[in-house]
Amino acid sequence: MSFLTPFMLWGTLAAGIPIALHFFFRSRYRTVPWAAMKFLLTSIEQTSRRLRFQELLLLIVRCLVLALLALAFARPLTTLARGSGRGDAVDAVFLMDVSYSMGGRDGAKTRLERAQQAALKILEELPPHSTVQVVHCADRAELLGPQSPGNLDQAAQIINNVKLTSLATDLAPGAVEAASILERGQAANKELYVFSDMQKSGWERQAGPLKRTLESIKDKAAITLVRCGTRPVKNVAVVGIAPQSGVPRPGERVGFAVLLRNTGTEAVERLNISLTVNLDDKSTEVQAAPLIAPGETRAIPLTAKLEKPGLHVLTAKLQTDDLDGDNRFDQILLVREQVNVLVVDGGLSERDPKKSSSYYLMNALVPVKDSDKAKYYLQPRVVPPRLASPALLARQDLCILVNAAAQPDLKHRDALARDFLDELGRFVREGHGLIIFAGDQVQADAYNRLLGQKLGLLPLKIKGVVERAIKEPLLVNRDSFDLPAFLKFKTDEFYKEFNRVEAYQALELDESQAAAASRAGPSDPVQRAGPDGNQEASAAPARVVLRFQNGLPALAAKQVDAGEVLLVTTAADPGWKEDSPNPTWTDWPLRFVYVPFIDVAVAHLLHGQTQNHNLTAGETLRWYPSEKMTRSFTLVSPGGVRQRLGLPEKVGNRLVVTASDLPAAGVYRLVESLPADTTPAPIPVDDKTSGIPLAVTPDLRESDSLETFSDEQLDQRLGFSPAHVTAGAEAGALTLSDRLNREWTTWLLMAVFGLVVAEALLAWWCGRAW
């Protein structure tokens, strides 16, 4: 219970006045013996006892009248009783959950539509002179208005116009914004309404701050949780598009795996999945998806023809389930005429190329006849470490370090130069790929210090080398492939040869750092110094994407800004000893699965070079202009809304264009114009070619789990019991009844009046002659 005017509780001290009068005016008498009155003693004692009881009863009633009167003036509030009456004006805040799970169908309506209906019903029942502020919230909060809080018609219009985002639920920012609004409110009565599907993830993402904020609100305002939707949602999400047939080539039909995940609690079947190129319906290929069990991820094979080199938009669509928010996945793909690869070989042998560490790798990169190599789309160039210069990276798409020493010493005289390593760091961060193969020239300490601590390129710290005998080799476990690009190696029986790949030496990696980063989560970036001295944030933590059967890492991957690094813990060649015919590192290059693995690894890294073009809803766009000419930029949303970004800003040694408001999924366009062109012509909504394409996908954390909290679970988490309402026809009536009965002032005054009447009747009865 709380009080609107608690200072009036001091009035309860007035209850002591009747007590003081009672004792101050008590009758005082002196006992005088009188024999004639002796026989009346018994009757007098009986009468005096009756009079004392009557006086005590009057005293209690009079004290109670004064105490209740003071309590009524203090205006107590509670939700433990019900009653009637319209009540005083209210300062109300409507917190609307606009994460895309609110688009789930609940019968004939979506959850958001039920929330809007309930909000309008509550709005109609607000007392006269009330104010309303509407806040929408997903993983961020925004005050929508109205500008005049007392304009309820404008508030109704805002509620009707609330739109879903492609963001995940996090109610904590919305609660903070609501607390700030309620703090500024002037009315004695304050109310907070939370319209949400009560999804578990939204309450758990920032559970501590959310609980503390709501606890602070409940002391000054009534909290009502409006549950929007009660039916479970059948949902299959499109979670990715992965190329499955090497590097895409112009004019070729390319195979892709569209990844579907059932995030609901029921199996789903009879769904169609389509793949479209550049939003052109004529290019659409459709495939029926099989039954997908709860929690299962399925890869659906589809193909697309990419006619020309350049950037292409791939769009996978699912038709249809109960939740539309994750049924579309857009991805930008770069198609090249030619791919340039720089191979730095620390074991290069010019006299006998077959003894070079990169010999098998070069044949895997260009698996054609010598006469056709000049026309092949992959054009690798191999150099020893001493000839690796920063200039060589200028026109390369990919770099591969094969058995290369990172620091010269007595044993390793041919090592990578420092300026090349610094340029390699910039090369990767700008969006290029890097593959590192182990070998005899790889120095653990130098790699950890230079490629790891300084440049942040090394996925995991190298602890040393694990050696196994020929008879007890390390065997690759193909079931441990953990990248979508390598999915076919895991599921297709044609590639079961992977389980027979043997390794006799492999780098031992320290996985503790990756485990700690995984516990910290992607929201806690690690700061490091870049080669130019600027502080930069590392991207997602490294992870092991292939293991040997004993659990040791065989392949580790790490995102480094816009680029990616793959670390293969064994060598690119078998490795030989002059006195032995047996390989010393691995037999992988001798098996047929080596060529498709290299092909897919290269395709995966080239595919990742469009990372700047592929974003998740809620992320900040950072675009690095490649031209030296300074241009102005405008961002066009999927609906045609234009956001002027202006000229690029200089951050460190690079120009960057930033846009932070990307709440909706779809294909955006980044349009360039000269600085003098302040009013560029608008781009039609159906224009699918102008500008630089940017694909924004939904924040799939929202539909990872669609489990919701019950009212009892919410009360347990919060530590108190707010009012609970289910959106529907009764929502307005229930909240009205709750509001009208929270203040007890009227009932207390009625009780005071009844006690006054009772006191008068009791005083008359006690004053009668007997």
Coordinates of N, CA, C and O in Angstrom, one line a residue, residues 632-742:
S632 N 28.8 12.8 -51.0 CA 27.7 12.7 -50.0 C 26.9 11.5 -50.2 O 26.8 11.0 -51.3
F633 N 26.4 10.9 -49.1 CA 25.7 9.6 -49.1 C 24.3 9.8 -48.6 O 24.0 10.5 -47.6
T634 N 23.4 9.1 -49.2 CA 22.0 9.0 -48.8 C 21.6 7.5 -48.7 O 21.9 6.7 -49.6
L635 N 20.9 7.1 -47.6 CA 20.5 5.8 -47.4 C 19.0 5.7 -47.7 O 18.2 6.4 -47.1
V636 N 18.6 4.8 -48.6 CA 17.2 4.6 -49.0 C 16.7 3.3 -48.4 O 17.3 2.2 -48.6
S637 N 15.7 3.3 -47.6 CA 15.2 2.1 -46.9 C 14.4 1.3 -47.9 O 14.0 1.7 -49.0
P638 N 14.0 0.0 -47.5 CA 13.2 -0.8 -48.4 C 11.9 -0.2 -48.8 O 11.4 -0.5 -49.8
G639 N 11.3 0.7 -47.9 CA 10.1 1.3 -48.2 C 10.2 2.6 -49.0 O 9.2 3.3 -49.3
G640 N 11.5 3.0 -49.3 CA 11.7 4.2 -50.1 C 12.0 5.5 -49.2 O 12.2 6.6 -49.8
V641 N 12.0 5.3 -47.9 CA 12.3 6.5 -47.1 C 13.8 6.8 -47.2 O 14.7 5.9 -47.1
R642 N 14.1 8.1 -47.3 CA 15.5 8.5 -47.5 C 16.1 9.1 -46.3 O 15.4 9.9 -45.6
Q643 N 17.2 8.7 -45.9 CA 18.0 9.2 -44.7 C 19.3 9.8 -45.2 O 20.2 9.1 -45.7
R644 N 19.4 11.1 -45.1 CA 20.7 11.8 -45.6 C 21.8 11.5 -44.6 O 21.7 11.9 -43.4
L645 N 22.9 10.9 -45.0 CA 24.0 10.6 -44.1 C 25.1 11.7 -44.3 O 26.0 11.7 -43.4
G646 N 25.1 12.4 -45.3 CA 26.1 13.5 -45.5 C 27.5 13.0 -45.9 O 27.6 11.9 -46.5
L647 N 28.5 13.8 -45.7 CA 29.8 13.4 -46.1 C 30.4 12.4 -45.1 O 30.1 12.4 -43.9
P648 N 31.4 11.6 -45.6 CA 32.1 10.7 -44.7 C 32.9 11.4 -43.7 O 33.4 12.5 -43.9
E649 N 33.0 10.8 -42.5 CA 33.9 11.3 -41.4 C 35.2 10.5 -41.4 O 35.2 9.4 -41.7
K650 N 36.3 11.2 -41.0 CA 37.5 10.5 -40.9 C 37.7 9.9 -39.6 O 37.7 10.6 -38.5
V651 N 37.9 8.6 -39.5 CA 38.1 7.9 -38.3 C 39.5 7.2 -38.4 O 39.6 6.3 -39.2
G652 N 40.5 7.6 -37.6 CA 41.8 7.1 -37.8 C 42.4 7.5 -39.2 O 42.4 8.7 -39.5
N653 N 42.7 6.5 -40.0 CA 43.2 6.9 -41.3 C 42.2 6.5 -42.4 O 42.6 6.5 -43.6
R654 N 41.0 6.3 -42.0 CA 40.0 5.9 -43.0 C 38.7 6.8 -43.0 O 38.4 7.3 -41.9
L655 N 38.1 7.0 -44.1 CA 36.8 7.7 -44.2 C 35.7 6.7 -43.9 O 35.8 5.5 -44.4
V656 N 34.7 7.1 -43.2 CA 33.6 6.1 -42.9 C 32.3 6.9 -42.9 O 32.2 8.0 -42.5
V657 N 31.3 6.2 -43.4 CA 29.9 6.7 -43.4 C 29.1 5.8 -42.4 O 29.2 4.6 -42.5
T658 N 28.4 6.4 -41.5 CA 27.7 5.7 -40.5 C 26.2 6.0 -40.5 O 25.8 7.1 -40.7
A659 N 25.5 4.9 -40.3 CA 24.0 5.0 -40.2 C 23.6 4.0 -39.1 O 23.9 2.8 -39.1
S660 N 22.9 4.5 -38.0 CA 22.6 3.7 -36.9 C 21.2 3.2 -36.8 O 20.8 2.3 -36.1
D661 N 20.3 3.8 -37.7 CA 18.9 3.4 -37.6 C 18.5 2.5 -38.7 O 18.1 2.9 -39.8
L662 N 18.7 1.2 -38.5 CA 18.3 0.1 -39.4 C 17.4 -0.9 -38.7 O 17.7 -2.0 -38.5
P663 N 16.1 -0.4 -38.4 CA 15.3 -1.3 -37.6 C 14.5 -2.4 -38.4 O 14.0 -3.3 -37.8
A664 N 14.4 -2.2 -39.7 CA 13.6 -3.1 -40.5 C 14.5 -3.9 -41.5 O 15.5 -3.4 -42.0
A665 N 14.2 -5.2 -41.7 CA 14.9 -6.0 -42.6 C 14.5 -5.7 -44.0 O 13.4 -5.1 -44.3
G666 N 15.4 -6.0 -44.9 CA 15.1 -5.8 -46.3 C 16.4 -5.3 -47.0 O 17.5 -5.4 -46.5
V667 N 16.2 -4.9 -48.3 CA 17.3 -4.4 -49.1 C 17.3 -2.9 -49.1 O 16.4 -2.2 -49.5
Y668 N 18.4 -2.3 -48.5 CA 18.6 -0.8 -48.5 C 19.5 -0.5 -49.7 O 20.2 -1.3 -50.3
R669 N 19.5 0.8 -50.0 CA 20.4 1.3 -51.1 C 21.2 2.5 -50.6 O 20.6 3.4 -50.0
L670 N 22.5 2.5 -50.8 CA 23.4 3.6 -50.4 C 23.7 4.3 -51.7 O 24.4 3.8 -52.5
V671 N 23.2 5.6 -51.7 CA 23.3 6.4 -53.0 C 24.3 7.4 -52.8 O 24.3 8.2 -51.8
E672 N 25.2 7.6 -53.7 CA 26.3 8.6 -53.7 C 25.8 9.8 -54.6 O 25.2 9.7 -55.6
S673 N 26.3 11.0 -54.1 CA 26.1 12.2 -54.9 C 27.2 13.2 -54.6 O 27.8 13.1 -53.6
L674 N 27.5 14.1 -55.5 CA 28.5 15.1 -55.3 C 28.1 16.0 -54.2 O 26.9 16.2 -54.0
P675 N 29.0 16.6 -53.4 CA 28.6 17.4 -52.3 C 27.8 18.6 -52.7 O 26.9 19.0 -51.9
A676 N 28.0 19.1 -53.9 CA 27.1 20.2 -54.4 C 25.7 19.8 -54.6 O 24.8 20.7 -54.7
D677 N 25.5 18.5 -54.8 CA 24.1 18.1 -55.2 C 23.4 17.9 -53.9 O 23.3 16.8 -53.3
T678 N 22.8 18.9 -53.3 CA 22.1 18.9 -52.0 C 20.7 18.3 -52.1 O 20.2 17.8 -51.1
T679 N 20.1 18.3 -53.3 CA 18.8 17.7 -53.5 C 18.8 16.7 -54.6 O 18.2 17.0 -55.7
P680 N 19.4 15.5 -54.4 CA 19.4 14.5 -55.4 C 18.0 14.0 -55.7 O 17.1 14.1 -54.9
A681 N 17.8 13.6 -56.9 CA 16.4 13.1 -57.3 C 16.0 11.9 -56.5 O 16.9 11.0 -56.2
P682 N 14.8 11.8 -56.1 CA 14.3 10.7 -55.3 C 14.4 9.4 -56.1 O 14.2 9.4 -57.4
I683 N 14.7 8.3 -55.4 CA 14.7 7.0 -56.1 C 13.4 6.3 -56.0 O 12.8 6.2 -54.9
P684 N 12.8 5.9 -57.1 CA 11.5 5.2 -57.0 C 11.6 3.9 -56.1 O 12.6 3.3 -56.0
V685 N 10.5 3.6 -55.4 CA 10.5 2.5 -54.5 C 10.8 1.2 -55.3 O 11.4 0.3 -54.7
D686 N 10.3 1.1 -56.5 CA 10.6 -0.2 -57.3 C 11.9 -0.2 -58.0 O 12.2 -1.2 -58.8
D687 N 12.8 0.8 -57.8 CA 14.1 0.8 -58.4 C 15.0 -0.2 -57.7 O 15.2 -0.1 -56.5
K688 N 15.4 -1.3 -58.4 CA 16.2 -2.3 -57.8 C 17.6 -2.3 -58.2 O 18.4 -3.3 -57.9
T689 N 18.1 -1.3 -58.8 CA 19.5 -1.3 -59.3 C 20.3 -0.1 -58.9 O 21.5 -0.1 -58.9
S690 N 19.6 1.0 -58.5 CA 20.4 2.3 -58.2 C 21.1 2.1 -56.9 O 20.6 1.5 -55.9
G691 N 22.3 2.7 -56.8 CA 23.0 2.7 -55.5 C 23.7 1.4 -55.2 O 23.6 0.4 -55.9
I692 N 24.3 1.4 -54.0 CA 25.0 0.2 -53.5 C 24.0 -0.6 -52.6 O 23.5 -0.1 -51.7
P693 N 23.8 -1.9 -53.0 CA 22.8 -2.7 -52.2 C 23.4 -3.1 -50.8 O 24.6 -3.4 -50.7
L694 N 22.5 -3.0 -49.8 CA 22.9 -3.5 -48.5 C 21.7 -4.3 -48.0 O 20.5 -3.9 -48.0
A695 N 22.0 -5.6 -47.6 CA 21.0 -6.5 -47.1 C 21.0 -6.5 -45.6 O 22.0 -6.7 -45.0
V696 N 19.8 -6.3 -45.0 CA 19.6 -6.3 -43.6 C 18.6 -7.4 -43.3 O 17.5 -7.5 -43.8
T697 N 19.1 -8.3 -42.4 CA 18.3 -9.5 -42.0 C 17.7 -9.3 -40.6 O 18.2 -8.5 -39.9
P698 N 16.6 -10.0 -40.3 CA 16.1 -9.9 -39.0 C 17.1 -10.3 -37.9 O 18.0 -11.1 -38.2
D699 N 16.9 -9.8 -36.7 CA 17.7 -10.2 -35.6 C 17.1 -11.6 -35.1 O 16.1 -11.7 -34.4
L700 N 17.8 -12.7 -35.5 CA 17.2 -14.0 -35.4 C 17.3 -14.5 -33.9 O 16.7 -15.5 -33.6
R701 N 17.9 -13.7 -33.0 CA 17.8 -14.0 -31.6 C 16.3 -14.0 -31.1 O 16.0 -14.7 -30.2
E702 N 15.5 -13.2 -31.8 CA 14.1 -13.1 -31.4 C 13.3 -14.4 -31.5 O 12.5 -14.7 -30.7
S703 N 13.6 -15.1 -32.5 CA 12.9 -16.4 -32.8 C 13.7 -17.6 -32.4 O 13.2 -18.7 -32.7
D704 N 14.8 -17.5 -31.8 CA 15.6 -18.6 -31.3 C 14.7 -19.5 -30.4 O 14.7 -20.7 -30.4
S705 N 14.0 -18.8 -29.5 CA 13.1 -19.4 -28.6 C 11.9 -18.5 -28.4 O 12.0 -17.3 -28.1
L706 N 10.7 -19.1 -28.7 CA 9.4 -18.3 -28.6 C 8.7 -18.6 -27.3 O 7.5 -18.3 -27.2
E707 N 9.4 -19.2 -26.4 CA 8.8 -19.5 -25.1 C 8.4 -18.3 -24.3 O 9.2 -17.3 -24.4
T708 N 7.3 -18.3 -23.7 CA 6.8 -17.1 -22.9 C 6.7 -17.5 -21.4 O 6.7 -18.6 -21.0
F709 N 6.7 -16.4 -20.6 CA 6.6 -16.6 -19.2 C 5.1 -16.5 -18.8 O 4.3 -15.7 -19.4
S710 N 4.7 -17.3 -17.8 CA 3.3 -17.2 -17.3 C 3.2 -16.1 -16.3 O 4.3 -15.5 -15.9
D711 N 2.0 -15.7 -15.9 CA 1.9 -14.7 -14.9 C 2.6 -15.0 -13.6 O 3.2 -14.1 -13.0
E712 N 2.5 -16.2 -13.2 CA 3.2 -16.6 -11.9 C 4.7 -16.5 -12.0 O 5.4 -16.1 -11.1
Q713 N 5.2 -16.9 -13.2 CA 6.7 -16.8 -13.4 C 7.1 -15.4 -13.4 O 8.2 -15.0 -12.9
L714 N 6.4 -14.5 -14.0 CA 6.7 -13.1 -14.0 C 6.7 -12.5 -12.6 O 7.6 -11.7 -12.2
D715 N 5.7 -12.8 -11.8 CA 5.6 -12.4 -10.4 C 6.8 -12.8 -9.6 O 7.4 -12.1 -8.8
Q716 N 7.2 -14.1 -9.9 CA 8.4 -14.6 -9.2 C 9.7 -13.9 -9.6 O 10.5 -13.6 -8.7
R717 N 9.8 -13.6 -10.8 CA 11.0 -12.9 -11.3 C 11.1 -11.5 -10.8 O 12.2 -11.0 -10.4
L718 N 10.0 -10.8 -10.8 CA 9.9 -9.4 -10.4 C 10.0 -9.2 -8.9 O 10.4 -8.2 -8.4
G719 N 9.5 -10.2 -8.1 CA 9.5 -10.1 -6.7 C 8.2 -9.3 -6.2 O 8.1 -9.1 -5.0
F720 N 7.3 -9.0 -7.0 CA 6.0 -8.4 -6.6 C 5.0 -8.8 -7.7 O 5.3 -9.4 -8.7
S721 N 3.7 -8.5 -7.5 CA 2.7 -8.9 -8.3 C 2.0 -7.7 -9.0 O 1.1 -7.1 -8.4
P722 N 2.4 -7.4 -10.2 CA 1.7 -6.3 -11.0 C 0.3 -6.9 -11.4 O 0.0 -8.1 -11.3
A723 N -0.5 -6.0 -11.9 CA -1.8 -6.5 -12.5 C -1.5 -7.2 -13.8 O -0.7 -6.7 -14.6
H724 N -2.3 -8.3 -14.0 CA -2.1 -9.0 -15.3 C -3.4 -9.0 -16.0 O -4.5 -9.3 -15.4
V725 N -3.4 -8.7 -17.3 CA -4.5 -8.6 -18.2 C -4.2 -9.3 -19.5 O -3.1 -9.2 -20.0
T726 N -5.2 -10.0 -20.0 CA -5.0 -10.6 -21.3 C -5.7 -9.7 -22.3 O -6.9 -9.3 -22.2
A727 N -5.0 -9.3 -23.4 CA -5.6 -8.5 -24.4 C -6.9 -9.1 -25.0 O -6.9 -10.3 -25.4
G728 N -7.9 -8.3 -25.0 CA -9.2 -8.8 -25.5 C -10.3 -7.8 -25.2 O -10.0 -6.7 -24.7
A729 N -11.5 -8.2 -25.3 CA -12.6 -7.3 -25.1 C -12.7 -6.9 -23.6 O -13.2 -5.8 -23.3
E730 N -12.2 -7.7 -22.7 CA -12.4 -7.4 -21.3 C -11.2 -6.6 -20.7 O -11.2 -6.2 -19.6
A731 N -10.2 -6.3 -21.5 CA -9.0 -5.6 -21.0 C -9.3 -4.3 -20.5 O -8.9 -3.9 -19.4
G732 N -10.1 -3.5 -21.2 CA -10.5 -2.1 -20.7 C -11.3 -2.1 -19.5 O -11.0 -1.4 -18.5
A733 N -12.2 -3.1 -19.4 CA -13.1 -3.1 -18.2 C -12.3 -3.5 -16.9 O -12.4 -3.0 -15.9
L734 N -11.3 -4.5 -17.1 CA -10.6 -4.9 -16.0 C -9.6 -3.8 -15.5 O -9.5 -3.6 -14.3
T735 N -9.0 -3.1 -16.4 CA -8.1 -2.1 -15.9 C -8.8 -0.9 -15.3 O -8.4 -0.3 -14.4
L736 N -10.0 -0.6 -15.9 CA -10.9 0.4 -15.3 C -11.3 0.1 -13.9 O -11.1 0.9 -12.9
S737 N -11.7 -1.2 -13.6 CA -12.1 -1.6 -12.3 C -10.9 -1.6 -11.4 O -11.0 -1.1 -10.2
D738 N -9.7 -2.0 -11.8 CA -8.5 -1.9 -11.0 C -8.2 -0.5 -10.6 O -7.9 -0.2 -9.5
R739 N -8.3 0.5 -11.6 CA -7.9 1.8 -11.3 C -8.9 2.4 -10.3 O -8.5 3.1 -9.4
L740 N -10.2 2.2 -10.5 CA -11.2 2.8 -9.6 C -11.2 2.3 -8.2 O -11.8 2.9 -7.3
N741 N -10.5 1.2 -8.0 CA -10.5 0.6 -6.6 C -9.2 0.7 -6.0 O -9.0 0.2 -4.9
R742 N -8.2 1.3 -6.6 CA -6.9 1.4 -6.0 C -6.9 2.4 -4.8 O -6.2 2.3 -3.9

